[in-house]
XYZ file of C-alpha atoms in Angstrom:
171
model
C 28.050 -1.451 13.067
C 24.350 -1.520 13.884
C 24.512 1.326 16.483
C 26.205 3.510 13.882
C 23.379 2.877 11.404
C 20.813 3.603 14.102
C 22.572 6.850 15.021
C 22.822 7.918 11.382
C 19.146 7.115 10.799
C 18.106 8.888 13.986
C 20.137 11.957 13.076
C 18.662 12.027 9.577
C 15.132 11.727 10.931
C 15.791 14.375 13.546
C 16.993 16.808 10.927
C 13.770 16.227 9.043
C 12.106 17.680 12.125
C 13.988 20.957 11.642
C 10.841 22.649 10.293
C 9.461 22.277 13.826
C 11.671 25.252 14.664
C 9.991 27.371 12.017
C 7.120 29.630 12.928
C 3.653 28.547 11.888
C 2.415 30.449 8.874
C -1.107 30.759 7.519
C -1.881 28.312 4.721
C -2.733 31.002 2.187
C -1.785 34.560 3.130
C -3.977 37.422 1.923
C -2.955 39.180 -1.299
C -1.599 42.198 0.620
C 0.605 39.928 2.723
C 1.912 38.199 -0.409
C 3.037 41.538 -1.826
C 5.147 42.303 1.248
C 6.400 38.748 1.693
C 9.944 39.435 0.427
C 10.474 42.266 2.897
C 9.055 40.184 5.729
C 10.998 36.954 5.107
C 14.380 38.290 6.277
C 13.270 39.085 9.854
C 11.533 35.685 10.042
C 14.740 33.961 8.937
C 16.754 35.943 11.477
C 14.305 35.022 14.237
C 14.395 31.362 13.214
C 18.197 31.336 13.205
C 18.304 33.046 16.609
C 15.893 30.458 18.065
C 17.923 27.575 16.665
C 21.190 29.108 17.912
C 19.745 29.586 21.394
C 18.365 26.041 21.475
C 21.685 24.561 20.350
C 23.617 26.594 22.922
C 21.159 25.545 25.615
C 21.853 21.903 24.708
C 25.579 22.458 25.190
C 26.726 22.898 21.599
C 29.375 25.624 21.569
C 28.473 28.809 19.734
C 31.010 28.412 16.924
C 29.730 24.957 15.993
C 26.112 26.037 16.402
C 26.667 28.903 13.972
C 28.290 26.516 11.488
C 25.290 24.163 11.772
C 22.907 27.071 11.180
C 24.935 28.136 8.131
C 24.681 24.598 6.728
C 20.933 24.502 7.403
C 20.537 27.882 5.705
C 22.574 26.754 2.680
C 20.481 23.645 2.187
C 17.214 25.496 2.882
C 17.895 27.749 -0.109
C 18.642 24.648 -2.169
C 15.463 22.897 -0.972
C 13.018 25.765 -1.557
C 12.900 25.608 -5.393
C 12.598 21.810 -5.269
C 9.726 22.095 -2.791
C 8.042 24.732 -4.968
C 8.295 22.450 -7.997
C 6.912 19.556 -5.964
C 4.006 21.764 -4.889
C 3.204 22.509 -8.551
C 3.065 18.799 -9.362
C 0.944 18.087 -6.274
C -1.513 20.852 -7.197
C -1.698 19.562 -10.781
C -2.492 16.097 -9.439
C -5.195 17.515 -7.162
C -6.778 19.365 -10.089
C -6.771 16.183 -12.155
C -8.421 14.272 -9.309
C -11.040 16.964 -8.713
C -11.951 17.183 -12.395
C -12.128 13.383 -12.722
C -9.801 13.637 -15.698
C -9.180 10.586 -17.859
C -5.857 11.910 -19.173
C -3.526 9.154 -17.977
C -0.474 10.947 -19.382
C -1.202 14.007 -17.246
C -1.559 11.828 -14.132
C 1.708 10.073 -14.974
C 3.525 13.367 -15.530
C 2.323 14.778 -12.200
C 3.204 11.631 -10.252
C 6.582 11.248 -11.963
C 7.322 14.913 -11.271
C 6.499 14.488 -7.584
C 8.686 11.379 -7.374
C 11.603 13.167 -9.025
C 11.325 16.101 -6.619
C 11.007 13.742 -3.643
C 14.220 12.022 -4.738
C 15.976 15.393 -5.042
C 14.803 16.377 -1.549
C 16.093 13.110 -0.086
C 19.471 13.657 -1.752
C 19.676 17.217 -0.424
C 18.737 15.998 3.058
C 21.409 13.298 2.922
C 24.091 15.829 1.972
C 22.923 18.161 4.752
C 23.093 15.412 7.380
C 26.552 14.372 6.191
C 27.829 17.937 6.410
C 26.325 18.526 9.860
C 27.774 15.249 11.138
C 31.183 16.524 10.036
C 30.746 19.633 12.181
C 29.364 18.175 15.395
C 31.030 15.758 17.775
C 29.054 12.559 18.414
C 28.051 13.822 21.872
C 26.737 17.025 20.288
C 24.902 15.009 17.637
C 23.139 13.162 20.448
C 22.192 16.471 22.090
C 20.828 17.822 18.817
C 18.888 14.587 18.326
C 17.345 14.969 21.775
C 16.543 18.609 21.027
C 14.825 17.733 17.744
C 12.784 14.954 19.334
C 11.805 17.280 22.152
C 10.743 19.955 19.667
C 8.774 17.461 17.616
C 7.111 15.457 20.389
C 7.659 17.417 23.590
C 5.268 19.933 25.018
C 2.512 19.660 22.407
C 2.055 15.923 22.935
C 1.096 16.420 26.585
C -1.465 19.082 25.716
C -2.979 16.965 22.957
C -3.214 13.852 25.122
C -4.992 15.863 27.842
C -7.509 17.107 25.298
C -8.114 13.591 23.989
C -8.802 12.201 27.449
C -11.195 15.024 28.268
C -13.116 14.361 25.048
C -13.214 10.659 25.758
C -14.688 11.241 29.244
C -17.446 13.533 27.985
């Protein structure tokens, strides 16, 4: 029973690494870029889906299952986005309270409670996503996806960063 729990936990954690597939975006885009954001988001989503599909196929997941996994990820991404936006509002409100040294305990409580509620919603969405993906993939494919996610999260960048750290330490 323990290996099953470990596999389920590992799969859940690996799916949390899914944003590693997403392209890096600037923290705050210029106003002109914000205006054209809606038109630009569709090609980015298509590129992201193509990269994920290619990576899954490269790991040996057949194309039909890979496309089903991508569809599930897309479905839950649209469900997650409003929750993440709401969480961002609460986080920004909390930052403003901290910066202004506010003494309004009710405002602090509301911001923290709001963040906790959104965090709980995100965890529930993630759990449903993992359950649905596990229903699509065979255990061997789940292991391949797990390896892929770990590689994406810790792979090539870790070697570059460790080389930089050692060069700084020697100087």
